[in-house]
Coordinates of C-alpha atoms in Angstrom, one line a residue:
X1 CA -6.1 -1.7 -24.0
X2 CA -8.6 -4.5 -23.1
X3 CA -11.8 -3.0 -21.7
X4 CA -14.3 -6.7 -22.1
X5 CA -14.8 -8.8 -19.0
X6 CA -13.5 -12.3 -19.2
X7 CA -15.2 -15.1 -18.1
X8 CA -15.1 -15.9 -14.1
X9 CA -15.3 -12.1 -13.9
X10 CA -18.3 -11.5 -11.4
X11 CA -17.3 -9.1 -8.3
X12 CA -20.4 -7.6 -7.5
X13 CA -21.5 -10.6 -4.7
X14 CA -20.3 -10.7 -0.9
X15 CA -19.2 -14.4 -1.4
X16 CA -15.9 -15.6 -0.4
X17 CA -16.0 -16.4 -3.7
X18 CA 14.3 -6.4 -16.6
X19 CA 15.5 -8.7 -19.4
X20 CA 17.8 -10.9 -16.8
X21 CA 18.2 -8.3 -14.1
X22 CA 19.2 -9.7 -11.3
X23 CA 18.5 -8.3 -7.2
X24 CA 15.8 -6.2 -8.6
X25 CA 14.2 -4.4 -5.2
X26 CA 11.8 -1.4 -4.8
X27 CA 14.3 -0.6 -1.8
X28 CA 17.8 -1.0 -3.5
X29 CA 19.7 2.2 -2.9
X30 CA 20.9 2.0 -0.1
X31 CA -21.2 7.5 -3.6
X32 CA -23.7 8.9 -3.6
X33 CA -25.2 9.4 -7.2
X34 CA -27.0 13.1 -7.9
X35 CA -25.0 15.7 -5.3
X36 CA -22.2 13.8 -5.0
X37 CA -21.8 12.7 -8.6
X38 CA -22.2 16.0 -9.5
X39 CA -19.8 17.6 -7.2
X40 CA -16.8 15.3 -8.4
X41 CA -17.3 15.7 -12.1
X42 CA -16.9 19.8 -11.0
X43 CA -14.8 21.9 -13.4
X44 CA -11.4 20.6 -13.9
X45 CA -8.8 22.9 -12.4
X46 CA -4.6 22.3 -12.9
X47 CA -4.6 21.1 -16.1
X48 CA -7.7 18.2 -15.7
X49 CA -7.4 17.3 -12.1
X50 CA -10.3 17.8 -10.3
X51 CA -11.0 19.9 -6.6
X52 CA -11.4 17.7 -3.6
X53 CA -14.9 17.8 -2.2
X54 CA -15.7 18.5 1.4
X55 CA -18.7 17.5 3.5
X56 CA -18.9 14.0 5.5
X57 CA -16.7 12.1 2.8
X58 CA -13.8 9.9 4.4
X59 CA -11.5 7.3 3.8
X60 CA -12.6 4.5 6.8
X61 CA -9.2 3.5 8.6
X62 CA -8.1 0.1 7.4
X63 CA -9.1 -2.1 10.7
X64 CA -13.1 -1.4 9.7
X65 CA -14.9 -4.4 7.9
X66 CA -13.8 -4.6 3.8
X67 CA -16.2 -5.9 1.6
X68 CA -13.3 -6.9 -0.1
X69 CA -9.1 -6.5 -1.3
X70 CA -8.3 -5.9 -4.5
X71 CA -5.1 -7.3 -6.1
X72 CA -2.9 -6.9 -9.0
X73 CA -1.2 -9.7 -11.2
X74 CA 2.6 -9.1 -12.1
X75 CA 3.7 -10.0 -15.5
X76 CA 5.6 -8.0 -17.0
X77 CA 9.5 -9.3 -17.5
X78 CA 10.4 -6.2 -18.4
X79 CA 10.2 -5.2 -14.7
X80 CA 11.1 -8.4 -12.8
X81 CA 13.2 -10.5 -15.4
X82 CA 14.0 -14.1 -14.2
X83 CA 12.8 -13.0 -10.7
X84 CA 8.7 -12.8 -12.0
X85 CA 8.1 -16.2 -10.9
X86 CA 9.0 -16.0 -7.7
X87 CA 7.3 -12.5 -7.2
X88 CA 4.3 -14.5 -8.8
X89 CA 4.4 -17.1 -6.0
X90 CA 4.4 -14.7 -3.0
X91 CA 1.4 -12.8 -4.3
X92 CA -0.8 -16.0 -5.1
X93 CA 0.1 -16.9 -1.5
X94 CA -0.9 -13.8 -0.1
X95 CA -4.1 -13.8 -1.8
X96 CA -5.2 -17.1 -0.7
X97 CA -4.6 -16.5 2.5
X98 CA -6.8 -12.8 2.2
X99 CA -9.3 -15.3 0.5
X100 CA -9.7 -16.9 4.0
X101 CA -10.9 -14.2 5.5
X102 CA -12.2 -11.8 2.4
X103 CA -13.3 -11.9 -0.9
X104 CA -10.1 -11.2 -3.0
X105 CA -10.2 -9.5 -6.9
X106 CA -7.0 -9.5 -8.3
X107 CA -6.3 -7.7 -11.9
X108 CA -4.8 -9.3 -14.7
X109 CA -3.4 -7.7 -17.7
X110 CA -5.5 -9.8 -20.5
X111 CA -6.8 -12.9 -20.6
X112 CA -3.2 -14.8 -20.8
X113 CA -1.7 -13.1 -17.6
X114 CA -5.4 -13.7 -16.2
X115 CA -5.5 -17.3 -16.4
X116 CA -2.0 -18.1 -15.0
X117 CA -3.4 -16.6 -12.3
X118 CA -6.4 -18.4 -11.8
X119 CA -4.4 -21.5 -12.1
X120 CA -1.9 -20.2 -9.4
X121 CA -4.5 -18.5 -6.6
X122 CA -6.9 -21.5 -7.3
X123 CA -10.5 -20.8 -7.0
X124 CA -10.9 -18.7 -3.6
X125 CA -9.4 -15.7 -6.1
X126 CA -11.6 -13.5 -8.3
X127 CA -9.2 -13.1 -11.0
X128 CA -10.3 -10.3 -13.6
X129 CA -8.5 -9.6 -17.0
X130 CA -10.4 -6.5 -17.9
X131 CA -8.4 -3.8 -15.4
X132 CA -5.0 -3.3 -17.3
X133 CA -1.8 -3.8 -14.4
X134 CA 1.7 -3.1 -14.9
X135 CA 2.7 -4.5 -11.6
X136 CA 1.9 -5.6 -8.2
X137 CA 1.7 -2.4 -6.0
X138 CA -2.3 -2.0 -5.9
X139 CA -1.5 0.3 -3.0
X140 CA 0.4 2.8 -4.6
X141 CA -1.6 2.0 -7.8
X142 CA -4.9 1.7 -6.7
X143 CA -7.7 3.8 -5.9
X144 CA -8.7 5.1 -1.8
X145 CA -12.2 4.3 -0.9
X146 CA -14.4 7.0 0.4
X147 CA -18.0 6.7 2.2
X148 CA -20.4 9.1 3.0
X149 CA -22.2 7.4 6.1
X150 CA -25.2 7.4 4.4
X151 CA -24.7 4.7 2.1
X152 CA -22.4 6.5 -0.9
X153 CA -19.0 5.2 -1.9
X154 CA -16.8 7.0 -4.3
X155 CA -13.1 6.7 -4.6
X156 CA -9.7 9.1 -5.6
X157 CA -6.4 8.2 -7.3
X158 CA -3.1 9.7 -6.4
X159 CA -1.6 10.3 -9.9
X160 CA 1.1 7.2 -9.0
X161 CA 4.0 8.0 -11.5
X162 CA 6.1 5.0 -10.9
X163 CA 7.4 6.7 -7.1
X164 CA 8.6 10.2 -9.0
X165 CA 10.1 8.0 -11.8
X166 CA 12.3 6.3 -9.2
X167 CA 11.6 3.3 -11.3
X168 CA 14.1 4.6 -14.4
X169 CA 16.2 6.4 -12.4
X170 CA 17.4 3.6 -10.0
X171 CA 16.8 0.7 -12.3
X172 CA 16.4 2.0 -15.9
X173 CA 13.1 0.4 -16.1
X174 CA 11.7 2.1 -18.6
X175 CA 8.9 4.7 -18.0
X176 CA 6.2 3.4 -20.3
X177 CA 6.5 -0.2 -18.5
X178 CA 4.1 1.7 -15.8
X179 CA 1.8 3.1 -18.1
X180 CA -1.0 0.5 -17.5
X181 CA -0.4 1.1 -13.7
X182 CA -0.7 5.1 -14.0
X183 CA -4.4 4.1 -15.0
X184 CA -5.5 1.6 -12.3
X185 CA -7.2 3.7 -9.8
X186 CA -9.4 4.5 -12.5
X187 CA -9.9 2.1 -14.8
X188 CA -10.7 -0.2 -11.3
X189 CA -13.3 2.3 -10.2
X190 CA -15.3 2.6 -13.3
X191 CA -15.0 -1.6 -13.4
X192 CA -16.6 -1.5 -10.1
X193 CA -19.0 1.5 -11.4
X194 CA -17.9 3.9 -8.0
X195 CA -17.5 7.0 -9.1
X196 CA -13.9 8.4 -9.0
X197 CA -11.6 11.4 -9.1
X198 CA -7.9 12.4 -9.9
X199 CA -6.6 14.0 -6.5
X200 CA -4.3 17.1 -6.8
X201 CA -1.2 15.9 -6.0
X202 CA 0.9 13.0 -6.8
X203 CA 1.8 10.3 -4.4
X204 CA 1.0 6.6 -3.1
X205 CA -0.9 4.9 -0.6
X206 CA 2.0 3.4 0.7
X207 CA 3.4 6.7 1.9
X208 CA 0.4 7.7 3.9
X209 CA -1.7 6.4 7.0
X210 CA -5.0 7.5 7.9
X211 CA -7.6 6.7 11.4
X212 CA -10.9 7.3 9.7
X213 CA -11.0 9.6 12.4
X214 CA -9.4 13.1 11.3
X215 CA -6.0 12.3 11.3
X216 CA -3.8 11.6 8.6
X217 CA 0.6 10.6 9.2
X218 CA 2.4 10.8 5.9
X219 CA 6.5 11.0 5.2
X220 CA 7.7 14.6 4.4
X221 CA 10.2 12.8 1.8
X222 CA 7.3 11.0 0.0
X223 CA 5.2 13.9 -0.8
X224 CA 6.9 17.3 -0.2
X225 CA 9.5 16.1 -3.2
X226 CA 9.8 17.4 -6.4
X227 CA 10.0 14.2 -8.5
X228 CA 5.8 14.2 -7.3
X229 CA 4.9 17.5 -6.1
X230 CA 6.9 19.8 -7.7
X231 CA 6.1 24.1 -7.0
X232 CA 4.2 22.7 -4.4
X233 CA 4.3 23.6 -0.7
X234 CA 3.9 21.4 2.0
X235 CA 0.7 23.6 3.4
X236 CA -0.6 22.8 -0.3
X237 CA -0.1 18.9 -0.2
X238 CA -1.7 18.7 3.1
X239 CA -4.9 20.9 2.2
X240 CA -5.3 18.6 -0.9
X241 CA -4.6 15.7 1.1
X242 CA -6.9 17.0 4.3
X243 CA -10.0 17.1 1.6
X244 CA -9.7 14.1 0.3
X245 CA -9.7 11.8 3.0
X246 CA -11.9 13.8 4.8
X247 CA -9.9 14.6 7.8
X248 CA -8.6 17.9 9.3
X249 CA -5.4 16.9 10.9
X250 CA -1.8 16.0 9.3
X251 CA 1.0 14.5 11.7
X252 CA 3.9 15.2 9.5
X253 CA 7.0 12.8 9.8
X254 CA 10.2 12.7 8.8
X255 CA 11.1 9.6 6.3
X256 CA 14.2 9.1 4.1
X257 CA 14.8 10.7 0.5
X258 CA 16.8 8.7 -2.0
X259 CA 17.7 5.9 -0.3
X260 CA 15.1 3.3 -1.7
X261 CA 12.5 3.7 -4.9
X262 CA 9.7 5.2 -2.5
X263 CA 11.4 7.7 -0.5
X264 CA 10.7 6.7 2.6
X265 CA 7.0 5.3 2.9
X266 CA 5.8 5.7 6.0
X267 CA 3.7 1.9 5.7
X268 CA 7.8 0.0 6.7
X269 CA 7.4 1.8 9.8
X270 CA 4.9 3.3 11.2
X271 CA 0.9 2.7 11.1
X272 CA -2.1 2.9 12.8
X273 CA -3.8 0.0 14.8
X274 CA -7.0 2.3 15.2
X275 CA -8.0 6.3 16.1
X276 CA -5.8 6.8 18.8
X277 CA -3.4 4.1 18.6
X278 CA -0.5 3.9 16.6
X279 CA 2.2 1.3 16.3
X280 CA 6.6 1.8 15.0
X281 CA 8.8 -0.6 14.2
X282 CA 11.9 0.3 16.1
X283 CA 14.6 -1.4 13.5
X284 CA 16.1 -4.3 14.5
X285 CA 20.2 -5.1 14.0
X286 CA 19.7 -6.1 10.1
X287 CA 18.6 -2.8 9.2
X288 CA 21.8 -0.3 7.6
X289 CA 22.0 3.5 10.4
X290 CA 19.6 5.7 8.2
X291 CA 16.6 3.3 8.6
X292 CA 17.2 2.9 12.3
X293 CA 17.6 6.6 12.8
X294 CA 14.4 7.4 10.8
X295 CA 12.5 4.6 12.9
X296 CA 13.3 6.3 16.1
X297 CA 13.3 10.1 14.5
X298 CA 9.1 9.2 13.7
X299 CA 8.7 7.7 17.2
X300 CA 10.0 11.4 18.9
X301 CA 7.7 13.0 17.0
X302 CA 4.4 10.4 17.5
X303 CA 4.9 10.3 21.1
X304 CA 4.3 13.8 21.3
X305 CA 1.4 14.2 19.0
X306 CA -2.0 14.6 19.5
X307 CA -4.8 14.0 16.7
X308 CA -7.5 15.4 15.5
X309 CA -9.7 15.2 18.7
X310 CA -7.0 16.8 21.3
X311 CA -5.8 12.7 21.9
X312 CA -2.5 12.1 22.6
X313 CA -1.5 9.4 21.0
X314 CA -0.6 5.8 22.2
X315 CA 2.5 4.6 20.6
X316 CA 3.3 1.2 20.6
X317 CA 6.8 -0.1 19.8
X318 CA 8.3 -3.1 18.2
X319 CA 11.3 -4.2 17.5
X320 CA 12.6 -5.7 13.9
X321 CA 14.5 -9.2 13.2
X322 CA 17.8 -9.0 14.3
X323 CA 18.7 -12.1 11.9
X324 CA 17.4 -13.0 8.5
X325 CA 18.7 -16.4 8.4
X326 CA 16.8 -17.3 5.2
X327 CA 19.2 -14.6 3.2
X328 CA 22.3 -14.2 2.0
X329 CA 24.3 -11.4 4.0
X330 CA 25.2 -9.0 0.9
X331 CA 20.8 -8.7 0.6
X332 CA 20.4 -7.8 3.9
X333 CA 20.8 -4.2 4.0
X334 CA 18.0 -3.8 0.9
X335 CA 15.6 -6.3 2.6
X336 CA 12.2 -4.8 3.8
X337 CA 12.3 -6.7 7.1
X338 CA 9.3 -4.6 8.3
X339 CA 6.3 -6.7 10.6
X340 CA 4.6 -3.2 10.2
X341 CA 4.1 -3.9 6.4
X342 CA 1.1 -5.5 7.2
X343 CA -2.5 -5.9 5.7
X344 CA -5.5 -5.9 7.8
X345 CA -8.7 -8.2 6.8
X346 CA -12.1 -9.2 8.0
X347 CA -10.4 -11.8 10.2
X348 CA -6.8 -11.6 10.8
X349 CA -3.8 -9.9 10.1
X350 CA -1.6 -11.1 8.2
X351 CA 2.4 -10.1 8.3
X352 CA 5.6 -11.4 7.5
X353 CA 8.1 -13.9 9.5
X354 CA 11.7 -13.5 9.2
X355 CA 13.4 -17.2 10.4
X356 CA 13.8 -15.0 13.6
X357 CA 12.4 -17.0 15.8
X358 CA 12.3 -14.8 18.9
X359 CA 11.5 -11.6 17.3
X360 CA 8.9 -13.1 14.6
X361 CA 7.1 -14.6 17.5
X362 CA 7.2 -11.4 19.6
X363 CA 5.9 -9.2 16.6
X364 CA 3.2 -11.6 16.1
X365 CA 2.0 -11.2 20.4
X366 CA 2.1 -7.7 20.0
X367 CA 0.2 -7.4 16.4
X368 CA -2.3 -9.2 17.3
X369 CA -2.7 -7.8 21.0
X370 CA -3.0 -4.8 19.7
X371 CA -5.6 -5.1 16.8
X372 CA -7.6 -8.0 19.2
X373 CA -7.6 -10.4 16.2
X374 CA -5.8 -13.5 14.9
X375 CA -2.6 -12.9 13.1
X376 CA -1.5 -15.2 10.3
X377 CA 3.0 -14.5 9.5
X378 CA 4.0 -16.0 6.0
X379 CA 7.2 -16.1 4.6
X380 CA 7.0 -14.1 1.9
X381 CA 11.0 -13.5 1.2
X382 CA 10.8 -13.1 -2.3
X383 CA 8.2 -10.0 -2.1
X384 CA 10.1 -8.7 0.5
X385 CA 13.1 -8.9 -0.7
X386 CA 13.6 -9.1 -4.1
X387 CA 10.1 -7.0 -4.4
X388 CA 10.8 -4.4 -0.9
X389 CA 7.4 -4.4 -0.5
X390 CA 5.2 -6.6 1.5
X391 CA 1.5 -7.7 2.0
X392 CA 0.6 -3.9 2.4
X393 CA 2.4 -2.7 -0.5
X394 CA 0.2 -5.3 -2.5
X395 CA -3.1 -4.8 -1.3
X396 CA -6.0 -2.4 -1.0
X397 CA -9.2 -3.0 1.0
X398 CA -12.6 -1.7 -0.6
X399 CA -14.6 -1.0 3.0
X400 CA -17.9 -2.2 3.6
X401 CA -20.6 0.1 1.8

């Protein structure tokens, strides 16, 4: 495993500086130092992983300044085939766009991978080859961010295990191809030198949302599922869950088991625009019954929630493409045609269009009325729909510390 930095490898400034498989998608079946320090390096407990700690520790919700998104490279055939360099194209898009508005670090695996992507993100792009990646997903992968409010950063991991294995059993990708991914939350942290922890359950970013604020909305199908959790209760996950993102709330929705690689992650449909405010994709006429019955099942239960501070919420709606005019009918049904897949930066917001002209244009209004701040729609087909993930699913924003 390569551990030495390659060269163009600074991060520590502010500046803006499947062997032929064809159709592969994620969706196809259908700090402080001294106390803190201390505290995370506790005894291990269940088998190595250690206890969350408490006190004013939080994950920041995703709207508050970043001092930067991190990135992975994919470039592995084994997982994408003949489809890698189209997958390659969307994400050096999307990072030079992030670039814009963000410094952007994306991971390499080695030296080779890290210089095709230098060549293809140009020179806005930190690329690294010294943080091993299996693949593109730095949300699931990748670690969650944690400040004290004082000044500390530390970070967690969530165990990723290639979505419960979901990566074997619906494609027969082989385990192992994920191995260099099941270590990115930490081999990233200690690059950065923030100390880190292994949270006690298994999950992804991508099935979670969080306000900053107390409040955390996650899919029961992602984490109360024994291909992550297994013995577990759901009053266990959410303790573990509470801790580490330092909030004291769980708004528990429903999502959809075995119907696409991630069971249901709740970052296709529903997320928060700040405390207080959450937005759903209602799913527009492209989406197959069980999606569009899980959209409107997780609105019922939002628009009678309160959070953490007695709120009710505000639930703003939206509506998915009702044409994808850009692909082929018989992809339609495993296309992520989510606007809620989003990634927020210091600037802009920056989502996906459809070829739905109407619909991409009202999704765009809405987006950026909400958040108060520019928003930027690429087509990004490829990662959406060969990939089923999108510019959230690829991304994960280090706040301001």
């Amino acid at each position: 495993m390569k551990t030495q930095h390659d060269g163009n490898e600074n991060i520590n400034g502010d500046g803006n500086g499947n062997g032929g498989r064809r159709g592969i998608s994620r969706r196809t079946l259908l700090a402080r130092t001294g106390a803190a320090a201390a505290a995370l390096a506790a005894g291990p407990v269940l088998g190595g992983i250690q206890p969350a700690v408490a006190a004013s520790w939080r994950v920041p919700g995703e709207e508050t300044p970043h001092k930067r998104t991190w990135m992975s490279w994919p470039s592995s055939y084994t997982i994408w085939g003949n489809l890698l360099s189209k997958i390659q194209a969307d994400i050096a898009k999307l990072a030079k766009e992030i670039a814009k508005y963000e410094p952007v670090v994306m991971c390499a695996d080695g030296s080779s991978a890290a210089s095709q992507a230098r060549t293809m993100c140009g020179s806005t792009v930190t690329v690294i080859g010294s943080v091993p990646v299996s693949d593109c997903w730095m949300r699931d992968t990748g670690p969650l961010f944690r400040l004290d409010g004082a000044g500390g950063v530390d970070a967690f991991g969530l165990n990723f295990n290639a979505w419960g294995e979901n990566a074997t059993s619906f494609y027969g990708i082989p385990a192992s191809a994920y191995d260099k991914d099941r270590a990115v939350a930490r081999n990233l942290t200690a690059y950065a030198g923030v100390p880190f922890a292994q949270a006690a359950v298994v999950g992804e970013g991508g099935g979670i949302e969080y306000d900053g604020d107390g409040t955390l909305m996650a899919t029961e199908s992602c984490w109360v599922n024994s291909n992550r959790n297994p013995g577990k209760t759901r009053s266990q996950i959410e303790a573990e869950l509470l801790a580490r993102f330092g909030a004291s709330k769980m708004i528990w929705l429903p999502g959809v088991t075995g119907q696409d690689v991630t069971d249901g992650h709740i970052d296709g449909t529903a997320r928060y625009i700040g405390p207080g405010v959450v937005m759903v994709q209602l799913a527009g006429a492209v989406r197959p019954d069980v999606w569009t019955e899980n959209a409107q099942a997780m609105h019922d239960v939002l628009v009678n929630a309160t959070d953490a501070r007695g709120r009710r919420l505000q639930v703003l709606t939206i509506e998915g493409p009702d044409v994808l005019p850009r692909i082929s009918r018989g992809k339609q049904s495993q296309f992520l045609s989510s606007y809620m897949n989003w990634t927020v930066t210091n600037g802009a917001v920056i989502t996906a269009q459809f070829g739905d002209t109407a619909k991409d244009a009202a999704a765009r209004t809405a987006i950026a009325s909400a958040f108060g701040r520019p928003v930027v729609q690429l087509n990004l087909d490829n990662l959406y729909g060969n990939g089923g993930g999108g510019a959230h699913c690829v991304t994960m924003q280090e706040p301001n510390h």
